[in-house]
Structures are given as structure tokens and as C-alpha cells.
Amino acid sequence: MPRRDRRSLRASRRCSVAVALLLAGCGAGATGRDAPLADAGRLDAAAHPGAAADARATPEPDAIGLPSGDAGPRPGPDAAGRPDADVDAARLLDTGAEADARPAPAADAAGVFEDAGPAPLPPLPWNDDPCATVDVGNDPFAAVVRAFAAEDDAAPPPPGGLVVAGSSTIRRWASAQRVLSPWDPVQRGLGGARLADLAHHAEALILRHAPAGVVVFAGTNDLADGRSIASVVDAWRCLATRLHARSPGVPLLYVSITPTPARWAIWASADAVNRQIAALAAAHPSLHFVDTTPAFLATGAPPAARLFVEDGLHLSTEGYALFERAVVEAVEAAVPRPAAAPPEGPPPGSYLRVDLGPENPEDGRPVPARDAFGIVWNAWRGAVGGEQVLAGRALRGLVTTTGRPTPVSVVVAGGFRANGLRNGGLAAPRFEDLGTLAVPEATGDFFYTEGPDDPGALTLGGLSPGATHTLRLFASRLSPDEVRRTGFVVHGADPEAPAVGSVTTTGDGIGFAGADGNTGTLVVLSGLRPDARGRLHVDVRIEAGRFAYLNLLEIEVEGAAPAP
């Protein structure tokens, strides 16, 4: 179906939903909805010319040590048996004196009306200041937001992209950078974040990026924190108000709160939030409601356990497939793709090296700007041993091994944790094994993943779509405890034909001179073509054992891609 037709159909559906909801009074007593329809290789020196929740037993900690579920008392029924105090959606939709009172276009002498041009954007469908009541308490995400802001101050992402913000569902969405690549996504997910936190920090997380569109998923943590339906809707209205004031007409897509087994007891309240936001969104052309609920409830009430990881709250791979399908379809219908071509990447013959890991001295040391071989590196900054490296964190403006500036970036797409020297980093690499990659600061620490909470993915941006590239990936962690194997999947121009490779990183006596880890094997993937926006997407997966690792990577620009 053409995009215009899809938009018309979607608008028609939204209006129908809004009318139905308003006729029903958007009742807070609704407790559900109708049943929905149903090769690794050794590299020598010659190869390198570049000389959760209250229902969980243990809440998931976020990057600053707070439980991501923000567990708290559940909202209880009011005297009438409704799930909580409600917002009168019909009242909010009454714009009163702000209703459009434009005069009719004037007719000329022949009785033909002049072209009045496109209609101006109407005001938002409420008159009050919803931000006046937004409360974030002790502001638990202030430190994380400051870290993002400092990184953006030093090297901001290009303006005009798609900001994707929210709670842990956004933070754990490892494929977001890949599936939303046509819109240049900026990922800002905070585990445990409430909608109130996003509204409060809208400037730093969203507005400063001058987005062409905004996707938001949050609200369930507000309810689990004991907040009312009205306060969640007000937080969404506050966010919409701030975006509309800064960038009128920029689409704001709110993704519905997902029904989950872990929070099924508060689903009636979550459903009420969804219905009220849907009604308000239907009343304004720049507000959009993305309803994932039917797809989840089609599997049962509560939804099937297979859609979630063990905690019953966070999405599994299958759950993300449902979520992702709805979001991408909505973005395609509502948000224009960037008109500007992606930047031209570094020329053929260029090499770029990246050291991944923490920079606190106990766990890791960044590679010097120029190593002992005279080669220039790019070193990750800001990571601390044992802590999370959140999706959206980035290293931008990489330089080549000769120091030439480039537009290349490394963006964390699925979170990692960082560790190193105190936990099995390769502190004494040999030139005989790794050539000029044998740099202790680069091999001695690493990023790692241990499961769904840190799904492990990187996006390499700023590459030329018309060039082919080689990636060299080194992964090692010394330990005799078990055999561990890391797999790599690289997506580029052809989404149906990713490149794959793997390496055994850990095991008793597997390395040189009986070392308990990889000391010289690289994963080398060649002929890689970036997607149309100049990106390669690298998934880091656990193939054996409990962990997967990545210590360093090298990008080689091979040359122009062959004609298809």
C-alpha cells in the first residue's frame, strides 16, 4: 500500500478510535479490550599496512545502580472500584477559545475562492500546563543524563534524526539502530525510567537533537511506582507540549504500554493510560499512538510467556519482533526519511582502530593516541569496570591510523558491560600472534555481554555505502573455568545475507604457552557493504559459555563495491 494511503487509513482508524473512546467516556473502569483478530584467522604484521519490576525476585539494576523496575506500591481501586483516579479525556480534548477561528477564504469576482494554502498547524488539544505537576522526586537519572549530555556536547549526533527514548525496552532494543537506520536513530533508553523522567529531561535527551521525529516508550514504571493514571497521561502531555513548543509539527509517536505477565495486576491501569493517550493523539496531526497491545493479547491474557525473558517483564527476541514490526510501520507512515545523503566515508586504503573497554586504572587503560608502533588509535571513554555501557553511547569523529579525521562513529546499539585487567584481560599480547594489534592497553580490557540485559551490539556509521570494508575483531578473556565462544553477525546492505564469524575466547590452555584464553586469533570479515545510510551493524552473541567479548576492532576500507 502506498505511504499516503497508509497514512489516510491510519488517520481514519485513529479518528474512529477517538470517537468511540469519547462516546464511552474513556472510562477508567475499563479492564481490558475486545479479543483481537486473530573465519577466524591469525593475523601477522604484514596484514596491517596502516602501521524490573515489583513482580520480579531481583529488580534489574540500571547504569547507576537503581532497580530498573522502580518497584513500588501498586495503584489500588478507588471507591467506585475503578483502577485509579482518571483523566477526563473529553475535557482535555476541549480546546475552548483556542479552537480554530480562521475566516473563510475570500472569493474573487468570478466567485472562485483563492487558494488559501496549507492549513496552519492547530494547537495541541489541551489548555492547561501539564508540566506543572510532573514530579521526578530525587531525579534518579540525573547522572546518566549528564553523561549523555557531556558526550553530545563533545561530539553530537547529526541533527534531524529520529530520537528513540524510553525505559529498559528501548535500552535493550539491540536491533533499533539497524531497523531504524533509514531515519538516523538516536537511542536514549534508561532502564527503569518513568514517563515523568523523560518529560523532565526532554531538553537533554530529545529536544537538543532537533529531531525529525520522536518515538517514546514509557509509562509502565510510573504505574509500578504507585503513580496515578492521570499523572502518566500528564507526563506524556508535558513531553508533547515541550516538543510542540520547540519544534511544531514534529511527529511524536507514543508506543503503548505492553501487557506483561509480571505486571498483569496493573494492566487495567496501563490499558486506561493507553486509551486516553490514543484519544488525545487522534485529535492532533503531529501526535501518534502506536498500539502494540492487540499483537500481544492475541497470544493470551496475560500474553504468552515466550514473548518475554525469564522475569516476565522484558521482551524476548520473539516479543521484540512484534514490538519492532508495529514501531517500524508507524515510523514509516509518520516520519520523513532524511533528504540529505550520508557523509562520504574515508577513502580506500584507510584503516581505523578502536579500543573498547573501561578507563578506570584498576580495570583498563585507554590506548595512547599513538601507540608504540606509531599507529593512531581511537579509545572508548567514560566506561568503568563492571558498569553498563548504555545503548546510544557513542564515539564519534574517528581518525584513521595515520591521524586523518573522518565522519566514522561507533555507537552502542545493544548495551554492554566493561571489564578487563582484574578479570582476565590479555595484558601481555605478543607481536608474533597479533602483529601491530599487540597493544596491551587494547587487548587488556573489553566490552562483554552476559544476556538480555546487555544484549551486545555496535553500529559503525559514517562509512561510504558504495565501498566494501573488512572488519577485524579481537575477543579474549583468560579463565580456566569454562569454554566460552563469541559469535559475530554483521548486517549491511543486504539484510538477508549477514556476515558471520566466531572465536573461542576462553578456556583451559587454549592460548599460546598454555594461556587460558585467546592470544592470537582474529575474526576477519571481508567484502562488507554498509547499508544505504553508511552503517554496518555488529551483533555480539554468546555461542558457548556464559559471556561474549569484544576487546578491539579494526575497520579497513577496501575500495568501491562491485556493481550488482
Coordinates of C-alpha atoms in Angstrom, one line a residue:
M1 CA 0.0 0.0 0.0
P2 CA 1.5 3.5 -0.9
R3 CA 2.6 5.5 2.1
R4 CA -0.1 8.2 1.6
D5 CA -2.8 5.5 1.6
R6 CA -1.4 4.0 4.7
R7 CA -1.4 7.4 6.4
S8 CA -5.0 8.0 5.4
L9 CA -6.0 4.6 6.7
R10 CA -4.2 5.2 9.9
A11 CA -5.7 8.6 10.4
S12 CA -9.2 7.2 9.7
R13 CA -8.6 4.4 12.3
R14 CA -7.3 6.9 14.9
C15 CA -10.4 9.1 14.4
S16 CA -12.7 6.1 14.7
V17 CA -10.9 5.1 17.9
A18 CA -11.1 8.6 19.3
V19 CA -14.9 8.9 18.6
A20 CA -15.5 5.5 20.2
L21 CA -13.4 6.3 23.2
L22 CA -15.0 9.7 23.7
L23 CA -18.5 8.3 23.4
A24 CA -17.5 5.7 26.0
G25 CA -16.2 8.5 28.2
C26 CA -12.7 6.9 28.2
G27 CA -13.8 5.2 31.3
A28 CA -11.2 4.4 33.8
G29 CA -13.1 1.3 34.8
A30 CA -12.2 -0.5 31.6
T31 CA -10.2 -3.5 32.5
G32 CA -9.3 -4.8 29.1
R33 CA -10.2 -4.7 25.4
D34 CA -12.0 -6.8 22.9
A35 CA -10.3 -10.1 21.9
P36 CA -8.1 -9.1 18.9
L37 CA -8.3 -10.8 15.5
A38 CA -6.9 -13.2 15.4
D39 CA 36.7 -17.4 9.7
A40 CA 38.6 -16.8 12.0
G41 CA 42.3 -16.4 11.0
R42 CA 45.7 -15.5 12.5
L43 CA 47.0 -12.0 11.6
D44 CA 50.7 -11.3 11.2
A45 CA 52.3 -7.9 10.9
A46 CA 52.2 -7.9 7.1
A47 CA 48.4 -7.8 7.1
H48 CA 48.4 -4.3 8.6
P49 CA 49.7 -1.7 6.3
G50 CA 48.1 1.0 8.4
A51 CA 51.3 0.7 10.6
A52 CA 12.4 -4.6 36.7
A53 CA 9.9 -4.6 38.4
D54 CA 8.0 -5.2 41.6
A55 CA 6.9 -8.6 40.4
R56 CA 10.4 -9.8 40.0
A57 CA 12.5 -11.5 42.6
T58 CA 15.5 -9.3 41.9
P59 CA 14.9 -6.0 40.0
E60 CA 17.4 -5.3 37.2
P61 CA 19.9 -2.7 38.2
D62 CA 20.3 0.3 35.8
A63 CA 23.5 2.1 35.0
I64 CA 23.6 3.9 38.3
G65 CA 22.6 1.0 40.4
L66 CA 18.9 1.7 40.7
P67 CA 16.3 -1.1 40.1
S68 CA 15.0 -0.7 36.6
G69 CA 11.6 -1.7 37.6
D70 CA 11.3 1.1 40.1
A71 CA 9.3 -1.2 42.3
G72 CA 6.7 0.4 44.4
P73 CA 3.2 0.1 45.7
R74 CA 0.6 -0.7 43.0
P75 CA -2.2 1.7 42.5
G76 CA -5.4 0.4 44.1
P77 CA -9.0 0.8 43.2
D78 CA -10.9 3.9 44.2
A79 CA -14.3 3.9 46.0
A80 CA -16.1 3.1 42.8
G81 CA -13.9 0.1 42.0
R82 CA -12.1 1.8 39.2
P83 CA -8.3 1.2 38.8
D84 CA -7.3 4.8 39.9
A85 CA -8.2 8.4 39.5
D86 CA -8.7 9.1 35.9
V87 CA -8.2 12.0 33.5
D88 CA -11.2 13.2 31.7
A89 CA -10.1 12.8 28.1
A90 CA -13.1 14.6 26.8
R91 CA -12.3 17.7 28.9
L92 CA -8.7 17.7 27.7
L93 CA -9.9 17.5 24.1
D94 CA -12.0 20.7 24.6
T95 CA -9.7 23.4 23.3
G96 CA -12.3 26.1 24.1
A97 CA -11.3 29.5 22.9
E98 CA -8.2 28.1 21.2
A99 CA -10.4 26.3 18.6
D100 CA -9.6 27.3 15.0
A101 CA -11.5 30.5 14.2
R102 CA -9.8 31.3 10.9
P103 CA -12.0 33.3 8.5
A104 CA -13.2 31.6 5.3
P105 CA -11.1 32.2 2.2
A106 CA -12.2 35.2 0.2
A107 CA -13.9 34.7 -3.2
D108 CA -12.8 36.7 -6.3
A109 CA -15.1 38.5 -8.7
A110 CA -15.9 35.3 -10.5
G111 CA -16.9 33.6 -7.3
V112 CA -13.8 31.4 -7.3
F113 CA -12.1 31.0 -3.9
E114 CA -8.5 32.0 -3.7
D115 CA -6.0 29.3 -2.8
A116 CA -5.7 29.6 1.0
G117 CA -2.6 27.4 1.1
P118 CA -1.9 24.6 3.6
A119 CA -3.8 24.9 6.8
P120 CA -1.8 26.1 9.8
L121 CA -0.9 23.6 12.5
P122 CA -3.6 23.6 15.1
P123 CA -2.8 24.0 18.8
L124 CA -2.4 20.9 21.0
P125 CA -5.8 19.7 22.3
W126 CA -5.5 21.0 25.8
N127 CA -5.3 24.4 27.5
D128 CA -3.6 23.7 30.8
D129 CA 0.1 23.4 31.7
P130 CA 0.7 19.6 32.2
C131 CA 4.3 20.1 33.1
A132 CA 3.3 21.9 36.3
T133 CA 2.5 18.6 38.0
V134 CA 5.4 16.4 36.7
D135 CA 7.4 15.1 39.6
V136 CA 10.6 13.1 39.4
G137 CA 11.3 13.0 43.1
N138 CA 15.1 12.8 43.8
D139 CA 15.7 12.7 40.0
P140 CA 17.3 9.3 39.8
F141 CA 18.6 9.6 36.2
A142 CA 20.3 13.0 36.6
A143 CA 23.8 11.4 36.4
V144 CA 23.0 9.3 33.4
V145 CA 21.5 12.2 31.6
R146 CA 24.6 14.4 32.4
A147 CA 26.8 11.6 30.9
F148 CA 24.8 11.6 27.7
A149 CA 24.8 15.4 27.6
A150 CA 28.6 15.6 28.1
E151 CA 29.1 13.2 25.2
D152 CA 26.7 15.1 23.0
D153 CA 28.5 18.4 23.9
A154 CA 31.8 16.9 22.7
A155 CA 30.6 15.2 19.6
P156 CA 26.8 15.5 18.9
P157 CA 25.0 13.2 16.5
P158 CA 23.8 14.9 13.4
P159 CA 20.5 16.8 13.9
G160 CA 17.4 15.8 12.1
G161 CA 17.3 12.1 13.1
L162 CA 14.8 10.0 14.9
V163 CA 15.1 10.1 18.7
V164 CA 14.0 6.8 20.3
A165 CA 13.6 7.3 24.0
G166 CA 12.2 5.4 26.9
S167 CA 12.8 2.8 29.6
S168 CA 14.5 -0.5 29.5
T169 CA 12.6 -1.8 26.5
I170 CA 14.4 0.9 24.5
R171 CA 17.7 0.4 26.3
R172 CA 17.6 -3.4 25.5
W173 CA 16.4 -2.9 21.9
A174 CA 19.6 -4.2 20.2
S175 CA 18.2 -4.0 16.6
A176 CA 16.8 -0.5 16.9
Q177 CA 19.8 1.1 15.2
R178 CA 19.6 -1.4 12.3
V179 CA 15.8 -1.4 11.6
L180 CA 15.5 2.3 12.0
S181 CA 18.7 3.2 10.2
P182 CA 16.9 4.9 7.3
W183 CA 15.8 7.6 9.9
D184 CA 19.2 8.1 11.5
P185 CA 18.2 7.0 15.0
V186 CA 19.4 8.5 18.3
Q187 CA 18.8 5.9 21.0
R188 CA 18.1 7.1 24.6
G189 CA 16.9 4.3 26.7
L190 CA 17.2 4.4 30.5
G191 CA 16.5 1.2 32.5
G192 CA 13.6 1.9 35.0
A193 CA 12.8 5.4 33.5
R194 CA 9.3 6.7 34.0
L195 CA 7.5 8.9 31.5
A196 CA 7.9 11.7 34.0
D197 CA 11.7 11.3 33.8
L198 CA 11.6 11.7 30.0
A199 CA 9.4 14.8 30.2
H200 CA 11.6 16.3 32.9
H201 CA 14.8 15.7 30.9
A202 CA 13.3 16.3 27.5
E203 CA 15.8 19.0 26.6
A204 CA 18.9 16.9 27.1
L205 CA 17.5 13.6 25.9
I206 CA 15.3 14.7 22.9
L207 CA 15.0 18.4 22.0
R208 CA 18.7 19.3 21.7
H209 CA 18.9 16.8 18.8
A210 CA 16.4 18.8 16.6
P211 CA 14.7 15.5 15.7
A212 CA 12.6 14.9 12.6
G213 CA 10.5 12.5 14.7
V214 CA 10.4 11.1 18.3
V215 CA 9.4 7.6 19.4
V216 CA 8.7 7.2 23.1
F217 CA 8.0 4.0 25.1
A218 CA 7.5 4.6 28.9
G219 CA 4.7 4.7 31.5
T220 CA 4.7 1.2 33.0
N221 CA 7.4 2.2 35.5
D222 CA 5.3 5.2 36.6
L223 CA 2.3 2.9 37.4
A224 CA 4.5 0.4 39.2
D225 CA 5.9 3.3 41.2
G226 CA 2.4 3.9 42.5
R227 CA 1.6 6.9 40.3
S228 CA -1.9 7.6 39.0
I229 CA -3.3 7.2 35.5
A230 CA -3.8 10.9 35.4
S231 CA -0.1 11.6 36.3
V232 CA 1.1 9.3 33.5
V233 CA -1.1 11.0 30.9
D234 CA 0.0 14.4 32.2
A235 CA 3.7 13.4 31.8
W236 CA 3.0 12.4 28.2
R237 CA 1.2 15.7 27.6
C238 CA 4.1 17.6 29.1
L239 CA 6.5 15.9 26.7
A240 CA 4.2 16.7 23.8
T241 CA 3.9 20.3 24.9
R242 CA 7.7 20.8 25.1
L243 CA 8.3 19.2 21.7
H244 CA 5.5 21.2 20.1
A245 CA 6.8 24.4 21.6
R246 CA 10.3 23.8 20.3
S247 CA 9.5 22.0 17.0
P248 CA 5.9 22.4 16.0
G249 CA 4.7 19.6 13.7
V250 CA 7.5 17.1 14.5
P251 CA 5.8 13.7 14.9
L252 CA 5.6 12.3 18.4
L253 CA 4.9 8.6 18.4
Y254 CA 3.9 7.1 21.7
V255 CA 4.2 3.3 21.8
S256 CA 1.5 1.7 24.0
I257 CA 2.4 0.2 27.4
T258 CA 2.8 -3.5 26.8
P259 CA 0.7 -6.0 28.7
T260 CA 3.1 -8.3 30.6
P261 CA 2.8 -11.3 32.9
A262 CA 4.9 -9.7 35.6
R263 CA 2.6 -6.6 35.7
W264 CA -0.7 -8.1 34.8
A265 CA -2.2 -7.0 38.1
I266 CA -1.9 -3.3 37.0
W267 CA -2.9 -3.9 33.3
A268 CA -6.3 -2.2 33.8
S269 CA -4.5 1.0 34.7
A270 CA -2.0 0.6 31.9
D271 CA -4.8 0.0 29.4
A272 CA -6.6 3.1 30.7
V273 CA -3.4 5.1 30.0
N274 CA -3.2 3.7 26.5
R275 CA -6.8 4.5 25.7
Q276 CA -6.6 8.1 26.9
I277 CA -3.3 8.9 25.1
A278 CA -4.8 7.3 22.0
A279 CA -7.8 9.6 22.2
L280 CA -5.7 12.7 22.6
A281 CA -3.3 11.7 19.9
A282 CA -6.2 11.2 17.4
A283 CA -7.1 14.9 17.9
H284 CA -3.8 16.3 16.6
P285 CA -1.9 15.6 13.3
S286 CA 1.6 15.5 14.9
L287 CA 0.6 13.1 17.7
H288 CA 0.5 9.4 17.0
F289 CA -0.4 6.3 19.1
V290 CA 1.3 3.0 18.2
D291 CA -0.8 0.2 19.5
T292 CA 1.1 -3.0 20.1
T293 CA -1.5 -4.4 22.5
P294 CA -3.6 -6.5 20.0
A295 CA -0.5 -8.4 18.9
F296 CA 0.5 -9.3 22.4
L297 CA -3.0 -10.2 23.7
A298 CA -3.6 -12.3 20.6
T299 CA -1.4 -14.9 22.4
G300 CA -3.4 -14.9 25.6
A301 CA -4.3 -12.7 28.6
P302 CA -1.7 -12.3 30.0
P303 CA 0.4 -12.7 26.9
A304 CA 2.3 -15.8 26.3
A305 CA 5.5 -16.3 28.4
R306 CA 7.6 -16.9 25.2
L307 CA 7.3 -13.2 24.4
F308 CA 9.3 -12.3 27.5
V309 CA 12.6 -13.3 29.2
E310 CA 12.6 -15.1 32.5
D311 CA 11.4 -12.1 34.5
G312 CA 8.1 -11.9 32.6
L313 CA 8.6 -8.2 32.1
H314 CA 11.2 -7.6 29.5
L315 CA 10.8 -8.7 25.9
S316 CA 12.4 -11.8 24.4
T317 CA 13.6 -12.0 20.8
E318 CA 10.1 -13.1 19.7
G319 CA 8.5 -10.3 21.8
Y320 CA 10.8 -7.7 20.2
A321 CA 9.7 -8.9 16.7
L322 CA 6.1 -8.0 17.5
F323 CA 7.1 -4.6 19.1
E324 CA 9.5 -3.8 16.2
R325 CA 7.1 -4.6 13.5
A326 CA 4.5 -2.1 14.9
V327 CA 7.0 0.6 15.5
V328 CA 8.8 0.5 12.2
E329 CA 5.4 0.5 10.3
A330 CA 4.3 3.6 12.3
V331 CA 7.6 5.4 11.8
E332 CA 7.4 4.7 8.0
A333 CA 4.0 6.3 7.9
A334 CA 4.6 9.3 10.1
V335 CA 8.3 10.4 9.8
P336 CA 10.0 11.5 6.6
R337 CA 13.3 10.0 5.8
P338 CA 16.4 12.3 5.8
A339 CA 16.7 14.1 2.4
A340 CA 20.5 14.6 2.8
A341 CA 22.8 11.9 1.6
P342 CA 25.0 10.3 4.3
P343 CA 28.5 11.7 4.7
E344 CA 31.3 10.4 2.5
G345 CA 33.4 7.9 4.4
P346 CA 37.1 7.5 4.4
P347 CA 38.8 6.6 1.1
P348 CA 40.0 3.2 0.1
G349 CA 43.2 2.2 1.8
S350 CA 42.2 3.7 5.1
Y351 CA 42.4 1.9 8.4
L352 CA 40.7 2.8 11.7
R353 CA 41.3 1.1 15.1
V354 CA 39.1 1.2 18.2
D355 CA 40.0 0.2 21.7
L356 CA 36.9 -0.9 23.7
G357 CA 36.9 -1.2 27.5
P358 CA 36.9 0.8 30.8
E359 CA 39.3 3.6 31.6
N360 CA 39.4 3.3 35.4
P361 CA 43.1 2.3 36.1
E362 CA 42.2 -0.9 38.0
D363 CA 40.4 -2.4 35.0
G364 CA 41.7 -0.8 31.9
R365 CA 43.8 1.9 30.3
P366 CA 42.9 3.6 27.0
V367 CA 45.4 3.2 24.2
P368 CA 47.6 6.2 23.8
A369 CA 46.7 8.4 20.9
R370 CA 49.7 7.0 19.1
D371 CA 51.0 3.6 20.2
A372 CA 54.5 2.1 20.4
F373 CA 54.3 1.2 16.7
G374 CA 53.5 4.8 15.7
I375 CA 49.8 3.9 14.9
V376 CA 47.0 6.2 15.9
W377 CA 44.0 4.7 17.8
N378 CA 40.5 5.7 18.9
A379 CA 39.9 4.8 22.5
W380 CA 36.5 4.5 24.2
R381 CA 36.0 6.9 27.0
G382 CA 33.8 7.1 30.1
A383 CA 33.3 3.3 30.8
V384 CA 34.0 1.9 34.3
G385 CA 34.8 -1.7 35.1
G386 CA 31.7 -3.7 35.9
E387 CA 29.2 -1.0 34.9
Q388 CA 26.9 -0.8 32.0
V389 CA 27.7 0.9 28.7
L390 CA 24.2 2.1 27.6
A391 CA 22.7 1.9 24.2
G392 CA 23.2 5.2 22.5
R393 CA 26.6 5.9 23.9
A394 CA 29.0 6.7 21.1
L395 CA 32.5 7.5 20.0
R396 CA 32.3 9.9 17.0
G397 CA 34.7 11.5 14.6
L398 CA 37.1 8.6 14.5
V399 CA 40.6 9.2 13.0
T400 CA 42.5 6.8 10.7
T401 CA 45.7 5.0 11.8
T402 CA 47.6 8.0 10.3
G403 CA 45.5 10.6 12.2
R404 CA 43.2 11.7 9.4
P405 CA 39.8 12.9 10.7
T406 CA 36.7 11.0 9.4
P407 CA 32.9 11.0 10.0
V408 CA 33.1 7.4 11.2
S409 CA 31.4 6.6 14.5
V410 CA 30.9 3.7 16.8
V411 CA 27.5 3.6 18.6
V412 CA 26.4 1.1 21.2
A413 CA 23.2 -0.3 19.9
G414 CA 22.7 -3.1 22.5
G415 CA 24.2 -2.4 25.8
F416 CA 27.4 -3.9 27.1
R417 CA 29.3 -4.0 30.4
A418 CA 33.0 -3.2 30.6
N419 CA 35.8 -5.1 32.4
G420 CA 39.5 -6.0 32.0
L421 CA 42.7 -6.2 33.9
R422 CA 41.3 -7.6 37.1
N423 CA 39.1 -10.0 35.2
G424 CA 41.2 -11.8 32.6
G425 CA 42.2 -9.2 30.1
L426 CA 45.2 -10.2 27.9
A427 CA 47.8 -7.9 29.5
A428 CA 50.8 -9.2 27.6
P429 CA 50.0 -9.7 23.9
R430 CA 52.7 -10.9 21.5
F431 CA 53.7 -9.3 18.2
E432 CA 54.2 -12.8 16.8
D433 CA 50.5 -13.5 17.4
L434 CA 48.7 -10.3 16.7
G435 CA 51.2 -8.1 14.7
T436 CA 50.8 -4.4 15.4
L437 CA 47.5 -5.1 17.2
A438 CA 49.6 -6.4 20.1
V439 CA 49.0 -3.3 22.2
P440 CA 48.4 -4.1 25.9
E441 CA 46.0 -1.3 26.5
A442 CA 43.8 -2.6 23.7
T443 CA 43.9 -6.3 24.5
G444 CA 43.9 -6.0 28.3
D445 CA 40.3 -4.8 28.7
F446 CA 37.0 -5.4 26.9
F447 CA 33.2 -5.0 26.4
Y448 CA 31.2 -8.0 27.3
T449 CA 27.6 -9.3 27.3
E450 CA 26.1 -11.9 29.6
G451 CA 22.5 -12.0 28.4
P452 CA 19.4 -10.0 27.5
D453 CA 20.0 -7.1 30.0
D454 CA 23.2 -6.3 28.0
P455 CA 22.4 -7.7 24.5
G456 CA 25.7 -6.6 22.9
A457 CA 25.6 -4.7 19.6
L458 CA 27.5 -1.9 17.9
T459 CA 26.7 0.2 14.9
L460 CA 29.6 1.6 12.8
G461 CA 28.4 4.7 11.0
G462 CA 29.9 7.3 8.6
L463 CA 31.1 4.7 6.0
S464 CA 30.6 5.0 2.3
P465 CA 27.7 2.9 1.1
G466 CA 29.5 2.4 -2.2
A467 CA 32.6 0.9 -0.7
T468 CA 33.5 -2.5 0.7
H469 CA 35.1 -3.0 4.1
T470 CA 36.9 -5.5 6.2
L471 CA 36.4 -5.9 9.9
R472 CA 39.0 -7.5 12.2
L473 CA 37.7 -8.3 15.6
F474 CA 39.7 -9.5 18.6
A475 CA 38.0 -11.0 21.6
S476 CA 39.7 -12.6 24.6
R477 CA 39.2 -13.3 28.3
L478 CA 41.6 -15.5 30.2
S479 CA 39.9 -18.0 32.6
P480 CA 40.1 -21.8 33.0
D481 CA 36.6 -22.0 34.3
E482 CA 34.8 -22.9 31.1
V483 CA 35.0 -22.7 27.3
R484 CA 33.5 -19.6 26.0
R485 CA 32.8 -18.7 22.4
T486 CA 31.8 -15.4 20.9
G487 CA 29.8 -15.1 17.7
F488 CA 29.7 -12.0 15.5
V489 CA 26.9 -11.2 13.0
V490 CA 27.4 -8.2 10.7
H491 CA 24.4 -6.7 8.8
G492 CA 24.9 -4.3 6.0
A493 CA 23.5 -3.5 2.6
D494 CA 21.8 -6.9 2.2
P495 CA 19.7 -7.6 5.3
E496 CA 19.1 -11.2 4.2
A497 CA 22.8 -12.0 3.9
P498 CA 24.7 -11.0 7.1
A499 CA 28.4 -11.9 7.5
V500 CA 29.1 -14.3 10.4
G501 CA 32.2 -15.4 12.3
S502 CA 33.1 -16.7 15.7
V503 CA 36.1 -17.3 18.0
T504 CA 36.8 -19.2 21.2
T505 CA 37.8 -16.5 23.7
T506 CA 38.2 -18.5 26.9
G507 CA 39.2 -22.0 28.0
D508 CA 41.8 -24.0 29.9
G509 CA 45.2 -23.8 28.0
I510 CA 43.8 -22.8 24.6
G511 CA 46.2 -19.9 24.0
F512 CA 50.0 -19.6 23.4
A513 CA 52.1 -21.3 26.1
G514 CA 49.0 -22.7 27.8
A515 CA 47.3 -19.4 28.4
D516 CA 43.6 -19.8 29.4
G517 CA 42.2 -17.7 26.6
N518 CA 42.6 -16.4 23.1
T519 CA 46.1 -14.9 22.4
G520 CA 46.2 -14.6 18.7
T521 CA 43.1 -15.5 16.7
L522 CA 41.1 -12.8 15.0
V523 CA 37.7 -12.9 13.3
V524 CA 38.2 -11.4 9.8
L525 CA 35.1 -10.5 7.8
S526 CA 35.7 -9.0 4.3
G527 CA 33.6 -7.6 1.5
L528 CA 31.2 -5.8 3.8
R529 CA 29.0 -3.2 2.2
P530 CA 27.2 -0.7 4.6
D531 CA 23.5 0.0 4.3
A532 CA 22.2 3.0 2.4
R533 CA 22.9 5.3 5.3
G534 CA 26.6 4.1 5.5
R535 CA 26.3 1.8 8.5
L536 CA 27.4 -1.7 9.5
H537 CA 25.6 -3.3 12.4
V538 CA 27.6 -5.8 14.5
D539 CA 25.8 -8.2 16.9
V540 CA 28.0 -9.8 19.6
R541 CA 26.5 -13.1 20.7
I542 CA 27.1 -15.8 23.2
E543 CA 27.7 -19.1 21.4
A544 CA 29.2 -21.1 24.3
G545 CA 29.6 -20.4 28.0
R546 CA 28.1 -17.5 29.9
F547 CA 29.7 -14.5 28.3
A548 CA 30.7 -13.0 25.0
Y549 CA 33.5 -10.4 24.5
L550 CA 35.0 -7.8 22.2
N551 CA 38.3 -6.1 23.1
L552 CA 39.1 -4.2 19.9
L553 CA 38.2 -3.8 16.3
E554 CA 39.8 -2.6 13.1
I555 CA 38.0 -1.2 10.0
E556 CA 39.7 -1.4 6.6
V557 CA 38.2 0.4 3.7
E558 CA 38.8 -1.9 0.7
G559 CA 37.5 0.0 -2.3
A560 CA 34.5 0.6 -4.5
A561 CA 31.9 -2.2 -4.3
P562 CA 31.3 -4.2 -7.4
A563 CA 28.2 -3.3 -9.5
P564 CA 25.2 -5.5 -8.6

